[in-house]
Short mmCIF file of C-alpha atoms in Angstrom, two decimals:
data_model
loop_
_atom_site.label_atom_id
_atom_site.label_comp_id
_atom_site.label_asym_id
_atom_site.label_seq_id
_atom_site.Cartn_x
_atom_site.Cartn_y
_atom_site.Cartn_z
CA MET A 1 -96.72 -70.46 -2.26
CA THR A 2 -96.84 -73.98 -0.90
CA PRO A 3 -98.23 -76.77 -3.15
CA THR A 4 -101.43 -76.89 -1.08
CA ARG A 5 -101.98 -73.17 -1.54
CA TRP A 6 -101.39 -73.48 -5.29
CA ARG A 7 -104.01 -76.21 -5.40
CA HIS A 8 -106.47 -74.06 -3.45
CA ALA A 9 -105.72 -71.16 -5.79
CA ARG A 10 -106.58 -73.39 -8.74
CA GLN A 11 -109.85 -74.47 -7.12
CA ILE A 12 -110.81 -70.85 -6.41
CA THR A 13 -109.94 -69.90 -9.99
CA GLN A 14 -112.10 -72.71 -11.33
CA VAL A 15 -115.07 -71.58 -9.22
CA ALA A 16 -114.60 -67.98 -10.35
CA SER A 17 -114.34 -69.01 -14.02
CA VAL A 18 -117.51 -71.11 -13.86
CA LEU A 19 -119.41 -68.31 -12.09
CA ILE A 20 -118.26 -65.73 -14.64
CA PHE A 21 -119.18 -68.02 -17.54
CA PHE A 22 -122.70 -68.65 -16.29
CA LEU A 23 -123.19 -65.02 -15.24
CA LEU A 24 -122.30 -63.87 -18.75
CA ALA A 25 -124.55 -66.59 -20.17
CA LEU A 26 -127.44 -65.43 -17.98
CA LEU A 27 -126.89 -61.78 -18.90
CA THR A 28 -126.87 -62.81 -22.56
CA TYR A 29 -130.15 -64.65 -22.03
CA ARG A 30 -131.72 -61.47 -20.68
CA GLY A 31 -130.07 -59.19 -23.26
CA VAL A 32 -128.18 -57.09 -20.69
CA GLU A 33 -125.40 -54.78 -21.90
CA THR A 34 -122.08 -54.93 -20.02
CA LEU A 35 -118.57 -53.53 -20.34
CA ILE A 36 -117.23 -57.09 -20.63
CA PRO A 37 -118.26 -58.82 -23.90
CA LEU A 38 -121.01 -61.31 -23.12
CA ASP A 39 -119.38 -63.77 -25.53
CA LEU A 40 -115.96 -63.38 -23.87
CA TYR A 41 -115.27 -67.11 -23.62
CA LEU A 42 -116.05 -67.62 -27.30
CA ARG A 43 -113.80 -64.74 -28.30
CA LEU A 44 -110.98 -66.33 -26.31
CA ASP A 45 -111.55 -69.73 -27.92
CA PRO A 46 -108.63 -70.32 -30.34
CA LEU A 47 -110.28 -73.36 -31.93
CA ALA A 48 -113.51 -71.53 -32.79
CA ALA A 49 -111.64 -68.41 -33.89
CA LEU A 50 -109.15 -70.12 -36.19
CA ALA A 51 -111.69 -72.54 -37.67
CA ALA A 52 -114.19 -69.75 -38.38
CA MET A 53 -111.56 -67.54 -39.99
CA ILE A 54 -110.27 -70.39 -42.16
CA ALA A 55 -113.77 -71.46 -43.24
CA SER A 56 -115.00 -67.93 -43.98
CA ARG A 57 -111.69 -66.83 -45.58
CA ALA A 58 -111.82 -63.64 -43.52
CA VAL A 59 -110.32 -62.09 -40.41
CA ILE A 60 -113.01 -61.84 -37.73
CA ALA A 61 -112.14 -58.74 -35.75
CA GLY A 62 -114.10 -59.72 -32.64
CA MET A 63 -112.19 -62.99 -32.31
CA VAL A 64 -108.66 -61.71 -32.85
CA ILE A 65 -108.18 -61.65 -29.07
CA ALA A 66 -108.02 -65.46 -29.28
CA LEU A 67 -104.35 -64.81 -30.10
CA ALA A 68 -103.96 -64.00 -26.40
CA ALA A 69 -105.18 -67.52 -25.61
CA ILE A 70 -102.55 -68.96 -27.96
CA LEU A 71 -99.82 -66.98 -26.19
CA PHE A 72 -101.29 -68.20 -22.89
CA GLY A 73 -100.90 -71.79 -24.11
CA LEU A 74 -97.32 -71.22 -25.27
CA ALA A 75 -96.43 -69.91 -21.83
CA LEU A 76 -98.52 -72.10 -19.52
CA GLY A 77 -99.36 -75.19 -21.57
CA ARG A 78 -102.74 -76.71 -20.75
CA ALA A 79 -103.33 -74.48 -17.74
CA TRP A 80 -106.54 -73.36 -19.48
CA CYS A 81 -107.88 -76.92 -19.19
CA GLY A 82 -106.96 -77.25 -15.52
CA TRP A 83 -107.69 -73.75 -14.26
CA LEU A 84 -110.10 -71.81 -16.50
CA CYS A 85 -112.18 -74.14 -18.69
CA PRO A 86 -115.73 -74.11 -17.24
CA LEU A 87 -116.58 -77.53 -18.69
CA GLY A 88 -113.34 -78.99 -17.35
CA ALA A 89 -114.15 -77.63 -13.89
CA LEU A 90 -117.63 -79.17 -13.97
CA LEU A 91 -116.14 -82.50 -15.00
CA ASP A 92 -113.72 -82.26 -12.09
CA TRP A 93 -116.53 -81.66 -9.64
CA ILE A 94 -118.88 -84.33 -10.98
CA ALA A 95 -116.18 -87.01 -11.29
CA PRO A 96 -116.59 -90.22 -9.24
CA LYS A 97 -114.72 -90.13 -5.94
CA SER A 98 -111.88 -92.64 -6.17
CA ASN A 99 -108.28 -92.71 -5.05
CA LYS A 100 -107.28 -94.78 -8.05
CA VAL A 101 -107.00 -93.20 -11.48
CA ALA A 102 -108.21 -95.67 -14.11
CA PRO A 103 -106.06 -96.22 -17.18
CA ASN A 104 -107.15 -94.36 -20.28
CA ARG A 105 -109.29 -96.74 -22.33
CA VAL A 106 -109.34 -94.41 -25.32
CA SER A 107 -106.16 -93.22 -27.00
CA PRO A 108 -105.33 -89.58 -26.23
CA GLY A 109 -104.57 -89.31 -29.93
CA VAL A 110 -108.30 -89.26 -30.76
CA LYS A 111 -108.50 -85.56 -29.96
CA TYR A 112 -105.62 -84.79 -32.34
CA VAL A 113 -107.24 -86.71 -35.18
CA LEU A 114 -110.50 -84.90 -34.45
CA LEU A 115 -108.63 -81.58 -34.53
CA LEU A 116 -107.13 -82.49 -37.90
CA VAL A 117 -110.58 -83.32 -39.27
CA ILE A 118 -111.92 -79.97 -38.03
CA PHE A 119 -108.97 -78.14 -39.59
CA PHE A 120 -109.28 -79.74 -43.02
CA ALA A 121 -113.09 -79.42 -42.95
CA ALA A 122 -112.67 -75.70 -42.21
CA LEU A 123 -110.44 -75.43 -45.29
CA LEU A 124 -113.42 -76.80 -47.21
CA GLY A 125 -115.77 -74.27 -45.56
CA ASN A 126 -117.33 -76.70 -43.08
CA LEU A 127 -117.65 -76.02 -39.33
CA THR A 128 -120.03 -78.81 -38.32
CA LEU A 129 -117.68 -80.48 -35.83
CA LEU A 130 -117.39 -77.29 -33.81
CA ILE A 131 -120.44 -78.68 -32.04
CA LEU A 132 -117.77 -80.56 -30.02
CA ASP A 133 -115.98 -77.41 -28.88
CA PRO A 134 -116.41 -77.36 -25.06
CA ILE A 135 -117.48 -73.71 -24.92
CA THR A 136 -120.19 -74.23 -27.53
CA VAL A 137 -121.30 -77.44 -25.77
CA LEU A 138 -121.77 -75.63 -22.48
CA ASN A 139 -123.35 -72.59 -24.13
CA ARG A 140 -125.99 -74.61 -25.98
CA THR A 141 -126.77 -76.78 -22.96
CA PHE A 142 -127.23 -73.78 -20.65
CA GLY A 143 -129.36 -71.77 -23.07
CA GLY A 144 -131.38 -74.56 -24.67
CA ALA A 145 -131.88 -76.98 -21.78
CA VAL A 146 -130.93 -75.65 -18.33
CA LEU A 147 -132.53 -72.20 -18.34
CA PRO A 148 -135.90 -73.23 -19.85
CA ALA A 149 -136.14 -76.22 -17.48
CA LEU A 150 -135.14 -74.06 -14.52
CA ASN A 151 -137.89 -71.56 -15.33
CA VAL A 152 -140.43 -74.39 -15.44
CA ILE A 153 -139.29 -75.59 -12.01
CA LEU A 154 -139.43 -72.11 -10.45
CA THR A 155 -142.86 -71.42 -11.95
CA GLN A 156 -144.26 -74.71 -10.67
CA ILE A 157 -142.85 -74.01 -7.19
CA GLU A 158 -144.59 -70.62 -7.19
CA ILE A 159 -147.87 -72.17 -8.34
CA ALA A 160 -147.66 -74.84 -5.65
CA LEU A 161 -146.72 -72.47 -2.81
CA TYR A 162 -149.02 -69.53 -3.54
CA PRO A 163 -152.37 -71.07 -2.47
CA VAL A 164 -151.05 -73.13 0.46
CA ALA A 165 -148.52 -70.73 1.99
CA PRO A 166 -150.10 -67.25 2.47
CA PRO A 167 -147.03 -65.91 4.35
CA ALA A 168 -144.93 -66.55 1.26
CA GLN A 169 -147.29 -64.70 -1.10
CA PRO A 170 -145.73 -61.22 -0.66
CA ALA A 171 -142.28 -62.64 -1.44
CA LEU A 172 -143.63 -64.47 -4.49
CA ASP A 173 -145.40 -61.32 -5.67
CA TRP A 174 -142.16 -59.36 -5.25
CA ILE A 175 -140.25 -61.94 -7.31
CA GLU A 176 -142.81 -61.76 -10.11
CA GLN A 177 -142.92 -57.95 -10.09
CA ASN A 178 -139.15 -57.43 -9.99
CA TRP A 179 -137.62 -60.50 -11.63
CA ARG A 180 -140.16 -61.51 -14.25
CA GLY A 181 -139.11 -59.94 -17.53
CA THR A 182 -135.63 -59.10 -16.18
CA LEU A 183 -133.89 -62.04 -14.54
CA LEU A 184 -136.68 -64.48 -15.38
CA PRO A 185 -138.28 -64.62 -18.84
CA ALA A 186 -141.67 -62.96 -19.24
CA GLN A 187 -142.89 -66.07 -21.06
CA GLN A 188 -141.71 -69.65 -20.98
CA THR A 189 -139.42 -70.52 -23.88
CA PHE A 190 -139.58 -73.94 -25.51
CA TYR A 191 -136.68 -75.71 -27.23
CA GLU A 192 -137.36 -78.73 -29.40
CA MET A 193 -133.74 -79.91 -29.10
CA GLY A 194 -133.49 -79.29 -25.34
CA TRP A 195 -133.60 -82.99 -24.50
CA LEU A 196 -130.86 -83.79 -27.02
CA LEU A 197 -128.66 -80.97 -25.72
CA ALA A 198 -129.13 -82.24 -22.17
CA LEU A 199 -128.38 -85.84 -23.13
CA THR A 200 -125.20 -84.77 -24.93
CA PHE A 201 -123.95 -83.03 -21.80
CA VAL A 202 -124.93 -85.99 -19.62
CA GLY A 203 -123.01 -88.26 -22.01
CA ILE A 204 -119.88 -86.13 -21.68
CA VAL A 205 -120.18 -86.24 -17.89
CA ALA A 206 -120.79 -90.00 -17.98
CA LEU A 207 -117.41 -90.48 -19.69
CA ASN A 208 -115.90 -89.66 -16.29
CA TRP A 209 -117.11 -93.03 -15.04
CA VAL A 210 -115.24 -94.80 -17.85
CA THR A 211 -112.00 -92.92 -17.23
CA PRO A 212 -111.54 -89.75 -15.14
CA ARG A 213 -111.47 -86.71 -17.39
CA LEU A 214 -111.90 -88.92 -20.46
CA TRP A 215 -113.43 -86.05 -22.42
CA CYS A 216 -110.44 -83.81 -21.69
CA ARG A 217 -107.85 -86.55 -22.18
CA SER A 218 -109.08 -88.09 -25.40
CA VAL A 219 -111.90 -86.20 -27.11
CA CYS A 220 -111.86 -82.42 -26.57
CA PRO A 221 -110.61 -80.69 -29.76
CA LEU A 222 -109.91 -77.45 -27.88
CA GLY A 223 -107.81 -79.49 -25.47
CA ALA A 224 -105.89 -80.77 -28.48
CA VAL A 225 -105.02 -77.19 -29.46
CA TYR A 226 -103.62 -76.48 -26.01
CA ALA A 227 -101.90 -79.89 -25.94
CA LEU A 228 -99.97 -79.00 -29.11
CA LEU A 229 -98.97 -75.68 -27.56
CA ALA A 230 -97.99 -77.45 -24.33
CA LYS A 231 -95.43 -79.58 -26.16
CA ILE A 232 -93.30 -76.43 -26.51
CA SER A 233 -94.62 -74.44 -23.53
CA TRP A 234 -92.34 -72.93 -20.91
CA LEU A 235 -94.24 -74.22 -17.87
CA ARG A 236 -93.91 -77.94 -17.08
CA PRO A 237 -93.46 -80.35 -14.15
CA ARG A 238 -89.89 -81.41 -13.33
CA ALA A 239 -87.95 -83.21 -10.63
CA VAL A 240 -86.00 -81.00 -8.26
CA LYS A 241 -84.30 -83.93 -6.50
CA ASP A 242 -84.00 -87.71 -6.73
CA CYS A 243 -87.25 -89.68 -6.98
CA SER A 244 -87.94 -92.76 -4.80
CA HIS A 245 -90.38 -94.13 -7.43
CA CYS A 246 -93.34 -94.40 -5.04
CA ALA A 247 -95.72 -93.55 -7.93
CA ALA A 248 -97.93 -91.34 -5.73
CA CYS A 249 -97.81 -88.65 -8.40
CA MET A 250 -98.89 -91.08 -11.12
CA ARG A 251 -101.86 -92.22 -9.04
CA ALA A 252 -102.88 -88.64 -8.32
CA CYS A 253 -102.64 -87.36 -11.92
CA PRO A 254 -106.21 -87.07 -13.29
CA THR A 255 -105.12 -87.05 -16.93
CA GLY A 256 -102.57 -89.88 -16.92
CA ALA A 257 -99.77 -87.50 -17.87
CA ILE A 258 -97.20 -89.09 -15.52
CA ALA A 259 -95.43 -92.44 -15.89
CA VAL A 260 -93.12 -93.74 -13.13
CA THR A 261 -90.31 -96.11 -14.06
CA LYS A 262 -87.20 -97.46 -12.33
CA THR A 263 -85.20 -94.51 -13.56
CA GLY A 264 -87.64 -91.87 -12.35
CA PHE A 265 -90.80 -90.23 -13.58
CA THR A 266 -91.59 -88.83 -16.99
CA VAL A 267 -94.32 -86.38 -17.91
CA ASP A 268 -96.24 -85.86 -21.11
CA PRO A 269 -96.59 -82.04 -21.14
CA ALA A 270 -99.39 -82.32 -23.69
CA GLU A 271 -101.55 -84.15 -21.13
CA CYS A 272 -100.54 -82.14 -18.04
CA VAL A 273 -103.29 -79.65 -17.12
CA VAL A 274 -101.20 -78.02 -14.36
CA CYS A 275 -103.69 -79.15 -11.73
CA MET A 276 -100.96 -79.35 -9.02
CA ASP A 277 -102.32 -82.69 -7.76
CA CYS A 278 -98.98 -84.43 -8.32
CA VAL A 279 -97.09 -81.72 -6.45
CA THR A 280 -99.47 -82.02 -3.49
CA ALA A 281 -99.45 -85.84 -3.52
CA CYS A 282 -95.65 -86.28 -3.65
CA PRO A 283 -94.54 -87.26 -0.11
CA GLU A 284 -90.96 -86.18 -0.72
CA ALA A 285 -91.52 -82.84 -2.51
CA VAL A 286 -89.73 -84.18 -5.58
CA ILE A 287 -91.96 -82.50 -8.16
CA ALA A 288 -92.20 -78.81 -8.95
CA ILE A 289 -94.05 -77.08 -11.77
CA THR A 290 -91.77 -74.35 -13.03
CA PHE A 291 -90.73 -72.60 -16.19
CA GLY A 292 -88.16 -74.48 -18.21
CA GLY A 293 -87.58 -77.98 -16.88
CA ASN A 294 -85.74 -81.08 -18.01
CA ARG A 295 -87.18 -81.73 -21.45
CA GLU A 296 -85.20 -84.96 -21.75
CA ARG A 297 -87.53 -86.52 -19.19
CA ASP A 298 -90.66 -85.43 -21.01
CA ARG A 299 -92.48 -88.26 -22.64
CA GLY A 300 -94.79 -88.01 -25.63
CA ALA A 301 -97.80 -90.29 -25.42
CA PHE A 302 -98.85 -89.45 -28.96
CA ASP A 303 -97.04 -88.02 -31.94
CA PHE A 304 -98.41 -87.11 -35.32
CA SER A 305 -97.49 -89.37 -38.16
CA ARG A 306 -97.98 -89.08 -41.88
CA ARG A 307 -100.74 -91.65 -41.57
CA HIS A 308 -102.68 -89.53 -39.07
CA PHE A 309 -102.26 -86.42 -41.20
CA ILE A 310 -103.42 -88.09 -44.39
CA GLY A 311 -106.20 -89.91 -42.55
CA GLY A 312 -107.53 -86.67 -41.09
CA ALA A 313 -107.48 -85.00 -44.50
CA LEU A 314 -109.26 -87.90 -46.21
CA ALA A 315 -111.84 -88.13 -43.42
CA SER A 316 -112.58 -84.40 -43.78
CA VAL A 317 -112.96 -84.63 -47.54
CA GLY A 318 -115.24 -87.67 -47.20
CA ILE A 319 -117.43 -86.08 -44.53
CA VAL A 320 -117.84 -82.80 -46.43
CA ALA A 321 -118.43 -84.58 -49.75
CA LEU A 322 -121.14 -86.80 -48.26
CA ALA A 323 -122.77 -83.82 -46.53
CA ARG A 324 -122.85 -81.81 -49.75
CA SER A 325 -124.22 -84.68 -51.80
CA ALA A 326 -127.28 -84.98 -49.52
CA PRO A 327 -130.69 -83.77 -50.83
CA GLN A 328 -130.51 -80.61 -48.68
CA ALA A 329 -127.50 -79.47 -50.70
CA LYS A 330 -129.64 -79.40 -53.86
CA ARG A 331 -132.82 -77.91 -52.48
CA ASP A 332 -133.48 -76.09 -49.21
CA PHE A 333 -135.84 -77.55 -46.66
CA PRO A 334 -139.04 -75.53 -47.28
CA HIS A 335 -139.18 -74.14 -43.76
CA LEU A 336 -135.45 -73.52 -43.26
CA VAL A 337 -135.62 -69.89 -42.16
CA ARG A 338 -132.34 -68.38 -41.01
CA PRO A 339 -131.79 -65.34 -38.74
CA PRO A 340 -132.04 -61.85 -40.28
CA GLY A 341 -129.22 -61.11 -42.70
CA ALA A 342 -127.75 -64.62 -42.57
CA ARG A 343 -128.65 -65.00 -46.24
CA ASP A 344 -129.01 -62.21 -48.79
CA PHE A 345 -132.14 -62.79 -50.82
CA THR A 346 -131.84 -59.47 -52.65
CA GLN A 347 -128.96 -60.77 -54.78
CA PRO A 348 -129.27 -62.94 -57.90
CA LEU A 349 -129.20 -66.67 -57.36
CA GLY A 350 -125.61 -67.86 -57.06
CA ALA A 351 -124.21 -64.56 -55.80
CA PRO A 352 -122.11 -64.61 -52.59
CA GLY A 353 -124.27 -64.79 -49.51
CA THR A 354 -127.31 -66.39 -51.17
CA HIS A 355 -126.38 -69.99 -50.41
CA ASP A 356 -126.97 -71.57 -47.02
CA SER A 357 -123.41 -72.91 -47.19
CA ASP A 358 -122.13 -69.32 -47.03
CA PHE A 359 -123.86 -68.92 -43.68
CA LEU A 360 -122.70 -72.31 -42.41
CA SER A 361 -119.06 -71.47 -43.20
CA LYS A 362 -119.24 -68.75 -40.51
CA CYS A 363 -121.61 -70.29 -37.93
CA ILE A 364 -119.77 -72.05 -35.08
CA ARG A 365 -123.00 -73.46 -33.51
CA CYS A 366 -122.33 -71.61 -30.26
CA GLY A 367 -126.01 -71.07 -29.42
CA GLU A 368 -125.56 -67.38 -28.52
CA CYS A 369 -128.29 -66.25 -30.93
CA SER A 370 -130.75 -68.84 -29.59
CA LYS A 371 -130.00 -67.75 -26.05
CA VAL A 372 -130.50 -64.04 -26.68
CA CYS A 373 -133.65 -64.37 -28.84
CA PRO A 374 -136.45 -62.88 -26.67
CA THR A 375 -139.21 -65.06 -28.11
CA GLY A 376 -137.29 -68.35 -28.28
CA ALA A 377 -137.77 -68.44 -32.05
CA LEU A 378 -134.15 -69.24 -32.92
CA GLN A 379 -133.42 -72.85 -32.09
CA PRO A 380 -130.75 -75.43 -32.93
CA SER A 381 -131.79 -77.31 -36.05
CA LEU A 382 -131.53 -81.06 -36.44
CA PHE A 383 -131.23 -82.22 -40.06
CA GLU A 384 -133.31 -79.55 -41.81
CA ALA A 385 -130.08 -78.24 -43.35
CA GLY A 386 -128.54 -81.69 -43.63
CA VAL A 387 -125.67 -83.03 -41.55
CA GLU A 388 -123.59 -79.98 -42.48
CA GLY A 389 -126.10 -77.68 -40.79
CA PHE A 390 -126.51 -79.77 -37.63
CA TRP A 391 -127.33 -77.54 -34.63
CA SER A 392 -127.08 -74.33 -36.66
CA PRO A 393 -129.78 -71.74 -35.76
CA GLN A 394 -133.14 -71.89 -37.45
CA LEU A 395 -136.32 -69.87 -36.95
CA TYR A 396 -139.22 -71.99 -35.61
CA PRO A 397 -142.21 -69.66 -36.03
CA ARG A 398 -144.64 -72.04 -34.32
CA LEU A 399 -142.60 -71.68 -31.11
CA GLY A 400 -141.68 -68.01 -31.47
CA TYR A 401 -141.22 -65.24 -33.99
CA CYS A 402 -138.62 -62.72 -35.09
CA ASP A 403 -139.44 -59.64 -33.01
CA PHE A 404 -139.88 -56.58 -35.24
CA SER A 405 -138.10 -54.39 -32.66
CA CYS A 406 -135.14 -56.69 -31.98
CA ASN A 407 -131.74 -57.17 -33.61
CA ALA A 408 -130.08 -58.92 -30.66
CA CYS A 409 -128.91 -61.97 -32.63
CA GLY A 410 -126.74 -59.82 -34.87
CA GLN A 411 -125.32 -58.00 -31.87
CA ILE A 412 -124.27 -61.20 -30.06
CA CYS A 413 -123.02 -63.36 -32.96
CA PRO A 414 -119.25 -63.64 -32.40
CA THR A 415 -118.30 -64.53 -35.99
CA GLY A 416 -120.57 -62.26 -38.03
CA ALA A 417 -122.51 -65.23 -39.44
CA ILE A 418 -125.54 -63.16 -38.42
CA PRO A 419 -124.57 -59.62 -39.44
CA LEU A 420 -125.17 -56.68 -37.15
CA LEU A 421 -128.00 -54.86 -38.87
CA ALA A 422 -129.36 -51.48 -37.87
CA LEU A 423 -132.88 -51.89 -36.57
CA GLU A 424 -134.40 -50.05 -39.52
CA THR A 425 -132.48 -52.27 -41.95
CA LYS A 426 -133.41 -55.42 -40.05
CA ARG A 427 -137.12 -54.49 -40.23
CA THR A 428 -137.00 -54.64 -44.02
CA THR A 429 -134.69 -57.67 -44.33
CA VAL A 430 -136.48 -60.65 -45.84
CA ILE A 431 -135.87 -63.99 -44.12
CA GLY A 432 -138.93 -65.86 -45.42
CA THR A 433 -142.33 -65.58 -47.04
CA ALA A 434 -145.68 -66.55 -45.53
CA TYR A 435 -148.17 -68.70 -47.42
CA ILE A 436 -151.77 -69.45 -46.48
CA ASP A 437 -153.13 -72.99 -46.49
CA GLN A 438 -156.71 -72.37 -47.58
CA ASN A 439 -157.68 -75.89 -46.55
CA ARG A 440 -156.94 -75.04 -42.90
CA CYS A 441 -157.47 -71.29 -42.65
CA ILE A 442 -160.60 -70.63 -40.59
CA PRO A 443 -162.21 -68.01 -42.90
CA TRP A 444 -161.32 -70.01 -46.00
CA ALA A 445 -162.13 -73.54 -44.85
CA SER A 446 -164.69 -73.04 -42.06
CA PHE A 447 -166.38 -69.79 -43.17
CA ARG A 448 -165.91 -68.30 -39.70
CA PRO A 449 -164.30 -64.99 -38.80
CA CYS A 450 -160.59 -64.84 -37.87
CA ILE A 451 -158.23 -61.92 -38.51
CA VAL A 452 -155.41 -62.81 -36.10
CA CYS A 453 -152.68 -62.97 -38.75
CA GLU A 454 -153.59 -59.56 -40.18
CA GLU A 455 -153.75 -58.00 -36.73
CA MET A 456 -150.37 -59.41 -35.71
CA CYS A 457 -148.47 -58.45 -38.88
CA PRO A 458 -145.93 -55.80 -37.78
CA VAL A 459 -145.14 -54.45 -41.25
CA PRO A 460 -146.50 -50.87 -41.38
CA GLU A 461 -148.18 -51.42 -44.77
CA LYS A 462 -149.51 -54.82 -43.58
CA ALA A 463 -148.17 -57.74 -45.59
CA ILE A 464 -151.47 -59.54 -44.92
CA LYS A 465 -154.57 -57.97 -46.40
CA LEU A 466 -158.21 -58.86 -45.69
CA GLU A 467 -160.71 -59.28 -48.48
CA THR A 468 -164.40 -59.19 -47.56
CA VAL A 469 -166.43 -61.72 -49.53
CA GLU A 470 -169.84 -63.32 -49.37
CA VAL A 471 -169.83 -67.10 -49.55
CA VAL A 472 -172.33 -69.89 -49.12
CA ALA A 473 -171.54 -72.06 -46.11
CA PRO A 474 -172.12 -75.85 -46.18
CA THR A 475 -175.36 -75.20 -44.29
CA GLY A 476 -176.64 -73.27 -47.32
CA LYS A 477 -176.56 -69.96 -45.47
CA SER A 478 -174.88 -66.95 -47.07
CA VAL A 479 -172.16 -65.49 -44.79
CA ARG A 480 -169.78 -62.57 -45.04
CA VAL A 481 -166.17 -63.30 -44.06
CA GLN A 482 -162.82 -61.55 -44.31
CA ARG A 483 -160.29 -63.79 -46.01
CA PRO A 484 -156.58 -63.10 -45.47
CA ARG A 485 -154.19 -62.78 -48.39
CA VAL A 486 -150.40 -62.44 -48.23
CA VAL A 487 -148.71 -59.67 -50.20
CA SER A 488 -145.41 -61.39 -50.95
CA ASP A 489 -143.59 -58.18 -51.86
CA LEU A 490 -144.24 -56.80 -48.37
CA CYS A 491 -143.77 -59.96 -46.28
CA ILE A 492 -140.42 -60.26 -44.48
CA GLY A 493 -141.11 -63.72 -43.00
CA CYS A 494 -140.92 -62.73 -39.31
CA GLY A 495 -143.28 -65.60 -38.47
CA ILE A 496 -145.55 -63.85 -35.97
CA CYS A 497 -148.57 -64.77 -38.08
CA GLU A 498 -147.63 -68.46 -37.91
CA SER A 499 -146.79 -68.20 -34.22
CA GLN A 500 -150.14 -66.64 -33.29
CA CYS A 501 -152.41 -68.65 -35.60
CA PRO A 502 -155.11 -70.07 -33.28
CA LEU A 503 -155.27 -73.48 -34.95
CA THR A 504 -153.79 -76.44 -33.12
CA GLY A 505 -151.01 -78.37 -34.85
CA ASN A 506 -149.65 -76.80 -38.01
CA ALA A 507 -150.68 -73.21 -38.52
CA ALA A 508 -152.87 -72.25 -41.45
CA ILE A 509 -150.25 -69.71 -42.46
CA ARG A 510 -146.63 -70.89 -42.62
CA VAL A 511 -143.34 -69.21 -43.38
CA HIS A 512 -141.28 -70.75 -46.16
CA THR A 513 -137.72 -70.18 -47.30
CA PRO A 514 -137.70 -67.35 -49.88
CA MET A 515 -136.09 -67.94 -53.23
CA PRO A 516 -133.17 -65.67 -54.24
CA LEU A 517 -133.81 -63.64 -57.34
CA PRO A 518 -132.96 -65.51 -60.57
CA PRO A 519 -130.12 -64.02 -62.64
CA LEU A 520 -131.08 -61.50 -65.31
#
């Protein structure tokens, strides 16, 4: 094919990749089953796969296919970044229109140092910095910010149009009857961290105005993985005839991979994303991207040194040590409720699986569980689990609850941090314990009837019991009320009682983190 056709092929591939990514994300959001894994992009993510396996000290079967991505990198270098990465494609499309590529104001070596820190932190069982993996960034932003905001916009448009545009009413009714509960959520979901997720994505996009593709060139840790593979890859740009040194290729290169000198041009294969822009821009057809190539003309913009290696290791040790010396490492946040099976509270304290750190050593902060949760109960945490647990999933019962008939989070989790539990097992798995605040509970504090929590409790034996008592109200009148009481041995901590409590503000019944059994 001609260079122009190769460039068009790349653009078409980028569009297809972005559409497939968001289609799979949308199907995940609605809990649709497909032949293609809904977490396909995460399974093909070598950074997430290797880090999770190192941190958890286990082979994760579902992510073994990331080996194919490594072979892809060995053959084609950073073609993933230029052709298939959905975040890279979006950054290409949202970049400022300019014929002049600005010099890189941040060293491309930053991404390598960041990769080293992630690697050594994974050796210590920490995966916090995987929040910077581009696939997890896009996943969290789409599920926690874009989709909820989009549903608000569509709902408001329907509300505005329905009374003032009678001809549109049949179409709006059809949308609600056929799409609501399938394509669109039956109820609006609310994400406390949605604004922060959106601002993070906007910040990554804004880096384009500092330097084109600055995120890809200097920050992206997944890009660093492919950059290391590209240093020995088979596919690379090369000169097929003498160069006139016009520097058109250097100006066209979006990642600053090309340098033109008096003796010709040199290419840093670690920064080349195989975008074909240089091939198209060259007026004399000097450049070709082929297998093999003249490696003597390759230039390395950044090389590891002993200082970088030691610095990355020390930074990892310092970060993990500080995170695990924070108060949250000694005592759990009282309302830190994890997804079903993420922690095993049936084992004695100190046994494997009882610590929150065991869960965090497997969680890659991808946001898949939050996206698939039908009630919007699973949300990215902030600092409830300390810095080490930043953006790991947490149950927010006031915004949603763990559906008694749902085990979707275990089905979608790519690393097994949330185990796949049979529905019957999940229904008896304890994730928390509810406690009643008698100073706020309506029957206890106001002497008025309310049995919402008991009615909502899904446990067949009812973990909330009602006790009928006669009390004297502040008015001096004797009244009969039914006071709720939690049976701790039956409560699984699903949070529906807290979610449905009619009080404004904090609920009168709240789910707390259960305590593992003490050793015998």
